[in-house]
Each structure stands twice: as structure tokens, then as C-alpha cells.
């Protein structure tokens, strides 16, 4: 598989949200607006990239029986670093995403890629996989956030273009499921068409 | 591929991975500590200058804690020259729809509310978060009101506050926090009067 293939498969063919249906907790929880979705996606991409590289590098030394605890320590370290950096330099974004940042540790996308890809492939391939899956996740979260923001608060990326409220249910938890459901239908329809 | 899972191998691997991680985290913590503290102070200062009348001292350096009902509130006195122009009181409640809400409530020296600011909250976007200034007119109605004759309860509960539509719980919690700040303000005020009497 070429490097470019590894990168693009994460965005379309193996999109973590729309195809693999992984990482549903941050997907549904943080996407109340497009900005939040984008922020959460980029934060996860950062962790995914670095953890994939490091795990691919150390996979050769780690005995099979302790590989999961080792990977979790690596992932948790990057998440904590991210948390410190966000707190220091983007306090506004940290405030809205604060609760979900520590949850990246247990996001099954990150551990899933570590176990299924990074531990078996070269460092550069793992890096590309991290970027690809991360971008796919970011794209999915941004789209879902945008749809919910458009319908729920009649704005896009925080810019209001119609006065008044939207359909409030889309900002609340049930709206997350509804919007995700319809996006899944659309995505699958598009995917079969392309094939 | 991977080494054999003997006890020695496993212990060495885990120990070295955790050692490297903790060293790295310690380093990043030391590097980001002062920017994090600065960001927190900057946020508090911005809230203070928003909620009280013009001042020329540094309220953050004169802050003191005030106990009330078993809870501790932080009070930031604002002065212009020697004269006290008001207090910014950091108040909180755990009664919000999403849990804890932290407010900064500014009082003028005559006891009227100058302004309020939300420091942190976890209310529902599109509903409860309308208590944040700029998202709706909810917080504006507190400006210039004296809680002596402005009952800090939503109208449904017999007070004077117009609740946010469909967010009564948030509105109640907001009132509760402002009310707590008002009680703290009264405590501070009583002490000031006592002090003045003693000085004379």
C-alpha cells in the first residue's frame, strides 16, 4: 500500500466515525458546534499522530503481555501534554473541550490504531495512518458539528446569520444521534455511488 | 518481533516506559506552569474589570476569602485612590443544569449590582448558556439593581427575575449564585461599617 493510500483510506474508506463507528463518545458529546468539533478533531489528530509514531517505534521491545498498559501510558502522556499546552495557550478552547480532553486516552480510535496498525507497521506508515485517521475524524466531527449548529442555533462556526433560535433538539444529546444517523445514511449512499 | 514475556522483560519495559513518560510530563508541566497561571489570572482580572466600576488598584493582590454558610468565597476589593468603589465577588453554585456555575458579581459601594460575568459553567449550549452576556439579555437585567428591592428569584418562584425560556434550572442557579454574592457583600459591608465606627 502506498503512503498516499494509507493517508486517504482514513478519510474515506475507513473513516473512523462514518465507517468504523469508533469513538462515539467524543463524536456525540463535543459536536454542539462546528468549532468544538474541529477543535476536538485536531486534538485527537495530534495525539493519534504522535502515539502512532512512538508505539510503532517501541513495538519491537515491548513484550506481548504488557503491550496494552505500555500503549496506554504512551497515549496518556501525550494527552496530558496536550492538556497542559491547551490550558496555557488556548484557555478558551480548553474550557469548552476540557472535559473531553482526558477522555482521548480511552478513545478507542487511538488505542485501536495503535493495536491494529502502528504495532505492526513501519514508523513512517504509522505516521501517515495517524494523520489520515485523524483527519477523517476531524472532518466527520466538523461536519456533524456544522449540521447540528446550523439546525440547532442557526449559525455556522459561531457566525449567526438568522436571528432567533434554531431547532433546539439538535444541540441536545438526542439531536446528536439523529444528525449522526442521517449523516451515516448520506455517507454510505455516496460511498456506494463512488464504487 | 516482540520480546518474550518473561517477568524480567515485562518489569524492565514498563518501568522504563513510565520513567520516560513521567520525566517528559514533568518537563512540560514546568514549562507550561507559568503561562497556565497567567492565563487564569488574566481571566479573573478581565472579569473583575468588567463587573465593577472604574478602579486603579490591583484587586487580585488585595483579594481575601470570606466564609459564609460553610463555603468560602473570594472577594476582590476595587479602589479608586483611597476610596472603595466596590467589590467583585467570586460566587458559585452547584445547582446548575450541568453542575457547577462560577460567577463574578460586581457590587457598587451603595450595594447595587454593577455587572455580572460567568467564569465557568457546563450548561447546555443553546439553552442554559444564554446566561452568558451577549448570548441573551438575561444577565443584563441584573445591572444597576439593588437586591434590597430586587428579589433574586425567578418570577415563577415569586421573584423579580425574568427566567431564560426553557432554562428555569439555569436561571434559578444563576439567581442563587448572585444571591450568595449579595450575602457575602453584606458581610463585607458590615465589617467596613464596624471598622469606620472604631476608627472614629
Short mmCIF file of N, CA and C in Angstrom, two decimals, chain A residues 41-193:
data_model
loop_
_atom_site.label_atom_id
_atom_site.label_comp_id
_atom_site.label_asym_id
_atom_site.label_seq_id
_atom_site.Cartn_x
_atom_site.Cartn_y
_atom_site.Cartn_z
N UNK A 41 -11.40 17.31 17.01
CA UNK A 41 -10.79 16.51 15.96
C UNK A 41 -9.30 16.74 15.88
N UNK A 42 -8.90 18.02 15.91
CA UNK A 42 -7.48 18.34 15.80
C UNK A 42 -6.72 17.85 17.02
N UNK A 43 -7.33 17.98 18.20
CA UNK A 43 -6.68 17.50 19.42
C UNK A 43 -6.44 15.99 19.32
N UNK A 44 -7.45 15.26 18.85
CA UNK A 44 -7.30 13.81 18.71
C UNK A 44 -6.25 13.48 17.65
N UNK A 45 -6.25 14.24 16.55
CA UNK A 45 -5.25 14.01 15.49
C UNK A 45 -3.84 14.13 16.04
N UNK A 46 -3.62 15.18 16.84
CA UNK A 46 -2.31 15.40 17.44
C UNK A 46 -1.87 14.18 18.25
N UNK A 47 -2.76 13.70 19.11
CA UNK A 47 -2.42 12.55 19.95
C UNK A 47 -2.19 11.30 19.09
N UNK A 48 -3.07 11.12 18.11
CA UNK A 48 -3.02 9.93 17.26
C UNK A 48 -1.71 9.86 16.49
N UNK A 49 -1.28 10.99 15.92
CA UNK A 49 -0.05 11.07 15.15
C UNK A 49 1.14 10.66 16.01
N UNK A 50 1.27 11.35 17.15
CA UNK A 50 2.45 11.11 18.00
C UNK A 50 2.44 9.72 18.61
N UNK A 51 1.25 9.29 19.08
CA UNK A 51 1.22 7.98 19.73
C UNK A 51 1.49 6.88 18.70
N UNK A 52 0.99 7.04 17.49
CA UNK A 52 1.26 6.04 16.45
C UNK A 52 2.75 5.92 16.17
N UNK A 53 3.42 7.05 16.07
CA UNK A 53 4.86 7.04 15.78
C UNK A 53 5.62 6.35 16.92
N UNK A 54 5.35 6.79 18.16
CA UNK A 54 6.09 6.23 19.29
C UNK A 54 5.79 4.75 19.47
N UNK A 55 4.53 4.38 19.32
CA UNK A 55 4.18 2.97 19.54
C UNK A 55 4.80 2.10 18.45
N UNK A 56 4.82 2.60 17.24
CA UNK A 56 5.45 1.84 16.17
C UNK A 56 6.95 1.67 16.45
N UNK A 57 7.55 2.71 17.07
CA UNK A 57 8.99 2.64 17.37
C UNK A 57 9.29 1.67 18.49
N UNK A 58 8.42 1.60 19.51
CA UNK A 58 8.73 0.76 20.67
C UNK A 58 8.13 -0.64 20.56
N UNK A 59 7.28 -0.87 19.55
CA UNK A 59 6.57 -2.16 19.48
C UNK A 59 7.54 -3.34 19.51
N UNK A 60 8.72 -3.16 18.94
CA UNK A 60 9.68 -4.25 18.90
C UNK A 60 10.24 -4.66 20.25
N UNK A 61 10.24 -3.73 21.20
CA UNK A 61 10.81 -4.04 22.51
C UNK A 61 9.78 -4.51 23.52
N UNK A 62 8.51 -4.20 23.27
CA UNK A 62 7.50 -4.43 24.30
C UNK A 62 7.02 -5.87 24.27
N UNK A 63 7.17 -6.60 25.40
CA UNK A 63 6.65 -7.97 25.46
C UNK A 63 5.13 -7.97 25.26
N UNK A 64 4.63 -8.98 24.59
CA UNK A 64 3.22 -9.01 24.20
C UNK A 64 2.27 -8.85 25.39
N UNK A 65 2.62 -9.43 26.55
CA UNK A 65 1.68 -9.42 27.67
C UNK A 65 1.50 -8.04 28.30
N UNK A 66 2.48 -7.15 28.12
CA UNK A 66 2.32 -5.82 28.73
C UNK A 66 2.15 -4.74 27.65
N UNK A 67 1.73 -5.14 26.44
CA UNK A 67 1.69 -4.12 25.39
C UNK A 67 0.57 -3.11 25.62
N UNK A 68 -0.61 -3.57 26.08
CA UNK A 68 -1.71 -2.61 26.27
C UNK A 68 -1.37 -1.57 27.35
N UNK A 69 -0.90 -2.01 28.55
CA UNK A 69 -0.52 -0.97 29.53
C UNK A 69 0.56 -0.03 28.99
N UNK A 70 1.53 -0.56 28.23
CA UNK A 70 2.56 0.31 27.69
C UNK A 70 1.97 1.34 26.74
N UNK A 71 1.08 0.89 25.83
CA UNK A 71 0.48 1.81 24.87
C UNK A 71 -0.34 2.87 25.60
N UNK A 72 -1.08 2.44 26.63
CA UNK A 72 -1.93 3.39 27.36
C UNK A 72 -1.08 4.47 28.01
N UNK A 73 0.08 4.06 28.57
CA UNK A 73 0.96 5.06 29.20
C UNK A 73 1.42 6.08 28.16
N UNK A 74 1.82 5.58 26.98
CA UNK A 74 2.28 6.48 25.91
C UNK A 74 1.16 7.45 25.53
N UNK A 75 -0.04 6.90 25.29
CA UNK A 75 -1.17 7.74 24.87
C UNK A 75 -1.51 8.75 25.96
N UNK A 76 -1.58 8.28 27.21
CA UNK A 76 -1.95 9.17 28.31
C UNK A 76 -0.95 10.30 28.47
N UNK A 77 0.35 9.99 28.24
CA UNK A 77 1.36 11.05 28.35
C UNK A 77 1.10 12.14 27.32
N UNK A 78 0.83 11.74 26.08
CA UNK A 78 0.59 12.75 25.04
C UNK A 78 -0.66 13.55 25.34
N UNK A 79 -1.70 12.88 25.85
CA UNK A 79 -2.93 13.60 26.16
C UNK A 79 -2.68 14.63 27.26
N UNK A 80 -1.89 14.24 28.28
CA UNK A 80 -1.61 15.18 29.37
C UNK A 80 -0.80 16.36 28.87
N UNK A 81 0.18 16.09 27.99
CA UNK A 81 0.97 17.18 27.41
C UNK A 81 0.03 18.14 26.67
N UNK A 82 -0.84 17.55 25.86
CA UNK A 82 -1.80 18.36 25.10
C UNK A 82 -2.64 19.22 26.04
N UNK A 83 -3.06 18.61 27.15
CA UNK A 83 -3.90 19.31 28.12
C UNK A 83 -3.17 20.52 28.70
N UNK A 84 -1.91 20.32 29.09
CA UNK A 84 -1.11 21.43 29.62
C UNK A 84 -0.97 22.54 28.59
N UNK A 85 -0.64 22.14 27.36
CA UNK A 85 -0.38 23.14 26.32
C UNK A 85 -1.66 23.93 26.01
N UNK A 86 -2.78 23.21 25.92
CA UNK A 86 -4.05 23.91 25.63
C UNK A 86 -4.42 24.86 26.76
N UNK A 87 -4.25 24.40 27.99
CA UNK A 87 -4.57 25.23 29.15
C UNK A 87 -3.74 26.51 29.13
N UNK A 88 -2.49 26.39 28.69
CA UNK A 88 -1.59 27.53 28.72
C UNK A 88 -1.84 28.48 27.56
N UNK A 89 -2.07 27.95 26.37
CA UNK A 89 -2.09 28.83 25.20
C UNK A 89 -3.46 29.01 24.55
N UNK A 90 -4.39 28.09 24.75
CA UNK A 90 -5.74 28.29 24.21
C UNK A 90 -6.77 28.05 25.32
N UNK A 91 -6.76 28.89 26.37
CA UNK A 91 -7.65 28.64 27.50
C UNK A 91 -9.13 28.63 27.10
N UNK A 92 -9.48 29.41 26.08
CA UNK A 92 -10.89 29.45 25.65
C UNK A 92 -11.36 28.11 25.14
N UNK A 93 -10.55 27.53 24.24
CA UNK A 93 -10.91 26.23 23.67
C UNK A 93 -10.86 25.15 24.74
N UNK A 94 -9.87 25.27 25.64
CA UNK A 94 -9.74 24.28 26.69
C UNK A 94 -10.99 24.23 27.55
N UNK A 95 -11.59 25.41 27.75
CA UNK A 95 -12.77 25.46 28.60
C UNK A 95 -13.94 24.67 28.01
N UNK A 96 -14.15 24.81 26.68
CA UNK A 96 -15.28 24.12 26.08
C UNK A 96 -15.00 22.62 25.93
N UNK A 97 -13.74 22.27 25.65
CA UNK A 97 -13.44 20.85 25.41
C UNK A 97 -12.88 20.17 26.65
N UNK A 98 -12.60 20.97 27.70
CA UNK A 98 -11.87 20.49 28.86
C UNK A 98 -12.24 19.09 29.31
N UNK A 99 -13.53 18.85 29.45
CA UNK A 99 -13.99 17.58 29.97
C UNK A 99 -13.63 16.42 29.06
N UNK A 100 -13.54 16.69 27.74
CA UNK A 100 -13.37 15.59 26.80
C UNK A 100 -11.91 15.29 26.49
N UNK A 101 -11.02 16.23 26.82
CA UNK A 101 -9.60 16.01 26.50
C UNK A 101 -9.05 14.78 27.23
N UNK A 102 -9.26 14.65 28.56
CA UNK A 102 -8.74 13.44 29.22
C UNK A 102 -9.34 12.17 28.64
N UNK A 103 -10.55 12.27 28.08
CA UNK A 103 -11.19 11.08 27.53
C UNK A 103 -10.55 10.58 26.25
N UNK A 104 -9.66 11.41 25.64
CA UNK A 104 -8.97 10.94 24.44
C UNK A 104 -8.16 9.69 24.78
N UNK A 105 -7.71 9.60 26.05
CA UNK A 105 -6.91 8.43 26.47
C UNK A 105 -7.66 7.14 26.20
N UNK A 106 -8.95 7.15 26.50
CA UNK A 106 -9.71 5.91 26.34
C UNK A 106 -10.50 5.90 25.04
N UNK A 107 -10.23 6.88 24.16
CA UNK A 107 -10.88 6.88 22.86
C UNK A 107 -10.42 5.63 22.10
N UNK A 108 -11.37 4.81 21.68
CA UNK A 108 -10.96 3.53 21.10
C UNK A 108 -10.28 3.71 19.75
N UNK A 109 -10.44 4.89 19.11
CA UNK A 109 -9.73 5.09 17.84
C UNK A 109 -8.23 5.06 18.07
N UNK A 110 -7.79 5.77 19.12
CA UNK A 110 -6.36 5.90 19.36
C UNK A 110 -5.74 4.55 19.70
N UNK A 111 -6.34 3.86 20.67
CA UNK A 111 -5.80 2.55 21.05
C UNK A 111 -5.99 1.55 19.92
N UNK A 112 -7.10 1.69 19.22
CA UNK A 112 -7.39 0.79 18.10
C UNK A 112 -6.33 0.88 17.02
N UNK A 113 -5.94 2.10 16.65
CA UNK A 113 -4.91 2.27 15.62
C UNK A 113 -3.57 1.77 16.13
N UNK A 114 -3.30 1.98 17.43
CA UNK A 114 -2.04 1.53 17.99
C UNK A 114 -1.94 0.01 17.85
N UNK A 115 -3.02 -0.66 18.22
CA UNK A 115 -3.02 -2.12 18.24
C UNK A 115 -3.12 -2.69 16.82
N UNK A 116 -4.00 -2.11 16.01
CA UNK A 116 -4.27 -2.71 14.71
C UNK A 116 -3.28 -2.28 13.65
N UNK A 117 -2.67 -1.11 13.78
CA UNK A 117 -1.79 -0.64 12.72
C UNK A 117 -0.37 -0.37 13.18
N UNK A 118 -0.23 0.56 14.16
CA UNK A 118 1.10 1.05 14.50
C UNK A 118 2.03 -0.05 14.98
N UNK A 119 1.48 -1.02 15.74
CA UNK A 119 2.37 -2.04 16.30
C UNK A 119 2.87 -3.02 15.25
N UNK A 120 2.29 -2.98 14.04
CA UNK A 120 2.69 -3.95 13.02
C UNK A 120 3.35 -3.30 11.81
N UNK A 121 3.38 -1.96 11.76
CA UNK A 121 3.89 -1.30 10.57
C UNK A 121 5.06 -0.38 10.88
N UNK A 122 5.70 0.11 9.81
CA UNK A 122 6.87 0.97 9.98
C UNK A 122 6.46 2.31 10.56
N UNK A 123 7.47 3.04 11.05
CA UNK A 123 7.20 4.32 11.70
C UNK A 123 6.54 5.31 10.73
N UNK A 124 7.08 5.39 9.49
CA UNK A 124 6.52 6.38 8.57
C UNK A 124 5.09 6.01 8.16
N UNK A 125 4.84 4.71 7.93
CA UNK A 125 3.47 4.29 7.60
C UNK A 125 2.51 4.60 8.75
N UNK A 126 2.98 4.36 9.99
CA UNK A 126 2.13 4.62 11.16
C UNK A 126 1.81 6.10 11.27
N UNK A 127 2.81 6.93 10.95
CA UNK A 127 2.59 8.37 11.00
C UNK A 127 1.49 8.76 10.00
N UNK A 128 1.62 8.24 8.77
CA UNK A 128 0.62 8.56 7.75
C UNK A 128 -0.76 8.07 8.18
N UNK A 129 -0.80 6.88 8.78
CA UNK A 129 -2.08 6.34 9.24
C UNK A 129 -2.68 7.24 10.30
N UNK A 130 -1.83 7.72 11.24
CA UNK A 130 -2.32 8.62 12.29
C UNK A 130 -2.89 9.88 11.70
N UNK A 131 -2.17 10.48 10.74
CA UNK A 131 -2.65 11.71 10.11
C UNK A 131 -3.97 11.46 9.38
N UNK A 132 -4.01 10.35 8.61
CA UNK A 132 -5.21 10.05 7.83
C UNK A 132 -6.43 9.83 8.69
N UNK A 133 -6.30 8.93 9.67
CA UNK A 133 -7.43 8.65 10.56
C UNK A 133 -7.81 9.91 11.33
N UNK A 134 -6.80 10.67 11.76
CA UNK A 134 -7.06 11.90 12.49
C UNK A 134 -7.85 12.89 11.65
N UNK A 135 -7.43 13.06 10.39
CA UNK A 135 -8.14 14.00 9.51
C UNK A 135 -9.55 13.52 9.24
N UNK A 136 -9.71 12.20 9.06
CA UNK A 136 -11.04 11.65 8.85
C UNK A 136 -11.94 11.94 10.04
N UNK A 137 -11.38 11.75 11.23
CA UNK A 137 -12.13 12.01 12.46
C UNK A 137 -12.49 13.50 12.55
N UNK A 138 -11.49 14.36 12.25
CA UNK A 138 -11.72 15.81 12.30
C UNK A 138 -12.81 16.22 11.32
N UNK A 139 -12.71 15.69 10.08
CA UNK A 139 -13.71 16.05 9.07
C UNK A 139 -15.10 15.63 9.53
N UNK A 140 -15.21 14.39 10.04
CA UNK A 140 -16.51 13.89 10.47
C UNK A 140 -17.08 14.75 11.59
N UNK A 141 -16.24 15.09 12.57
CA UNK A 141 -16.71 15.88 13.72
C UNK A 141 -17.10 17.29 13.29
N UNK A 142 -16.33 17.86 12.37
CA UNK A 142 -16.64 19.21 11.92
C UNK A 142 -17.96 19.23 11.17
N UNK A 143 -18.16 18.24 10.28
CA UNK A 143 -19.41 18.18 9.52
C UNK A 143 -20.59 18.00 10.46
N UNK A 144 -20.45 17.05 11.39
CA UNK A 144 -21.54 16.80 12.33
C UNK A 144 -21.82 18.05 13.17
N UNK A 145 -20.73 18.70 13.62
CA UNK A 145 -20.89 19.92 14.41
C UNK A 145 -21.56 21.02 13.61
N UNK A 146 -21.17 21.13 12.35
CA UNK A 146 -21.73 22.17 11.49
C UNK A 146 -23.22 21.93 11.29
N UNK A 147 -23.61 20.68 11.00
CA UNK A 147 -25.02 20.36 10.79
C UNK A 147 -25.83 20.68 12.04
N UNK A 148 -25.29 20.26 13.21
CA UNK A 148 -26.03 20.49 14.45
C UNK A 148 -26.12 21.98 14.77
N UNK A 149 -25.04 22.70 14.47
CA UNK A 149 -25.04 24.14 14.76
C UNK A 149 -26.01 24.86 13.84
N UNK A 150 -25.99 24.48 12.54
CA UNK A 150 -26.89 25.10 11.57
C UNK A 150 -28.34 24.92 11.98
N UNK A 151 -28.70 23.67 12.30
CA UNK A 151 -30.10 23.38 12.62
C UNK A 151 -30.45 23.84 14.03
N UNK A 152 -29.51 23.70 14.94
CA UNK A 152 -29.81 23.94 16.34
C UNK A 152 -29.71 25.39 16.76
N UNK A 153 -28.70 26.11 16.28
CA UNK A 153 -28.60 27.50 16.72
C UNK A 153 -28.55 28.48 15.55
N UNK A 154 -28.86 28.01 14.35
CA UNK A 154 -28.93 28.87 13.16
C UNK A 154 -27.66 29.69 12.97
N UNK A 155 -26.50 29.06 13.17
CA UNK A 155 -25.24 29.76 12.91
C UNK A 155 -24.23 28.75 12.37
N UNK A 156 -23.12 29.25 11.83
CA UNK A 156 -22.07 28.37 11.34
C UNK A 156 -20.74 28.92 11.81
N UNK A 157 -19.92 28.09 12.46
CA UNK A 157 -18.65 28.49 13.04
C UNK A 157 -18.81 29.73 13.91
N UNK A 158 -19.91 29.78 14.65
CA UNK A 158 -20.13 30.90 15.58
C UNK A 158 -20.69 32.15 14.94
N UNK A 159 -20.83 32.16 13.60
CA UNK A 159 -21.38 33.35 12.94
C UNK A 159 -22.88 33.16 12.75
N UNK A 160 -23.64 34.04 13.36
CA UNK A 160 -25.08 33.91 13.29
C UNK A 160 -25.59 34.61 12.03
N UNK A 161 -26.40 33.93 11.25
CA UNK A 161 -26.91 34.61 10.06
C UNK A 161 -28.43 34.73 10.04
N UNK A 162 -29.11 34.02 10.94
CA UNK A 162 -30.55 34.23 11.06
C UNK A 162 -30.83 34.57 12.52
N UNK A 163 -31.61 35.60 12.77
CA UNK A 163 -31.93 35.92 14.15
C UNK A 163 -32.81 34.83 14.76
N UNK A 164 -32.70 34.65 16.04
CA UNK A 164 -33.57 33.72 16.73
C UNK A 164 -32.94 32.36 16.93
N UNK A 165 -33.67 31.45 17.53
CA UNK A 165 -33.16 30.13 17.84
C UNK A 165 -33.41 29.17 16.70
N UNK A 166 -32.66 28.08 16.71
CA UNK A 166 -32.91 27.02 15.75
C UNK A 166 -33.79 25.96 16.37
N UNK A 167 -33.68 24.75 15.84
CA UNK A 167 -34.43 23.64 16.41
C UNK A 167 -33.59 23.09 17.55
N UNK A 168 -33.99 23.43 18.77
CA UNK A 168 -33.11 23.20 19.92
C UNK A 168 -32.66 21.75 20.10
N UNK A 169 -33.51 20.81 19.68
CA UNK A 169 -33.18 19.41 19.94
C UNK A 169 -31.84 19.01 19.32
N UNK A 170 -31.45 19.69 18.25
CA UNK A 170 -30.19 19.31 17.60
C UNK A 170 -28.96 19.68 18.41
N UNK A 171 -29.10 20.63 19.32
CA UNK A 171 -27.96 20.96 20.18
C UNK A 171 -27.88 19.99 21.34
N UNK A 172 -29.01 19.42 21.70
CA UNK A 172 -29.06 18.49 22.84
C UNK A 172 -28.64 17.09 22.40
N UNK A 173 -28.49 16.21 23.39
CA UNK A 173 -27.98 14.87 23.11
C UNK A 173 -28.78 14.09 22.06
N UNK A 174 -30.13 14.08 22.12
CA UNK A 174 -30.86 13.30 21.11
C UNK A 174 -30.56 13.78 19.69
N UNK A 175 -30.38 15.09 19.53
CA UNK A 175 -30.09 15.64 18.22
C UNK A 175 -28.78 15.11 17.65
N UNK A 176 -27.84 14.81 18.55
CA UNK A 176 -26.56 14.27 18.11
C UNK A 176 -26.78 12.92 17.43
N UNK A 177 -27.62 12.09 18.03
CA UNK A 177 -27.89 10.77 17.45
C UNK A 177 -28.64 10.90 16.13
N UNK A 178 -29.64 11.80 16.12
CA UNK A 178 -30.44 11.97 14.90
C UNK A 178 -29.55 12.45 13.75
N UNK A 179 -28.76 13.50 14.03
CA UNK A 179 -27.91 14.06 12.97
C UNK A 179 -26.90 13.02 12.50
N UNK A 180 -26.29 12.29 13.45
CA UNK A 180 -25.30 11.29 13.07
C UNK A 180 -25.94 10.21 12.21
N UNK A 181 -27.15 9.80 12.57
CA UNK A 181 -27.86 8.77 11.82
C UNK A 181 -28.05 9.18 10.37
N UNK A 182 -28.55 10.41 10.16
CA UNK A 182 -28.79 10.85 8.78
C UNK A 182 -27.49 11.03 8.02
N UNK A 183 -26.44 11.51 8.71
CA UNK A 183 -25.15 11.66 8.04
C UNK A 183 -24.59 10.30 7.62
N UNK A 184 -24.81 9.27 8.46
CA UNK A 184 -24.36 7.92 8.12
C UNK A 184 -25.04 7.44 6.85
N UNK A 185 -26.34 7.68 6.76
CA UNK A 185 -27.09 7.27 5.57
C UNK A 185 -26.49 7.95 4.34
N UNK A 186 -26.31 9.26 4.43
CA UNK A 186 -25.78 10.03 3.31
C UNK A 186 -24.40 9.53 2.91
N UNK A 187 -23.56 9.32 3.93
CA UNK A 187 -22.18 8.92 3.66
C UNK A 187 -22.14 7.57 2.95
N UNK A 188 -22.95 6.64 3.43
CA UNK A 188 -22.96 5.32 2.82
C UNK A 188 -23.51 5.35 1.41
N UNK A 189 -24.49 6.19 1.20
CA UNK A 189 -25.08 6.33 -0.13
C UNK A 189 -24.01 6.85 -1.10
N UNK A 190 -23.29 7.89 -0.68
CA UNK A 190 -22.23 8.46 -1.50
C UNK A 190 -21.15 7.43 -1.78
N UNK A 191 -20.83 6.63 -0.75
CA UNK A 191 -19.74 5.67 -0.88
C UNK A 191 -20.09 4.59 -1.91
N UNK A 192 -21.32 4.12 -1.87
CA UNK A 192 -21.70 3.08 -2.84
C UNK A 192 -21.74 3.66 -4.25
N UNK A 193 -22.11 4.91 -4.38
CA UNK A 193 -22.14 5.56 -5.69
C UNK A 193 -20.75 5.65 -6.28
#
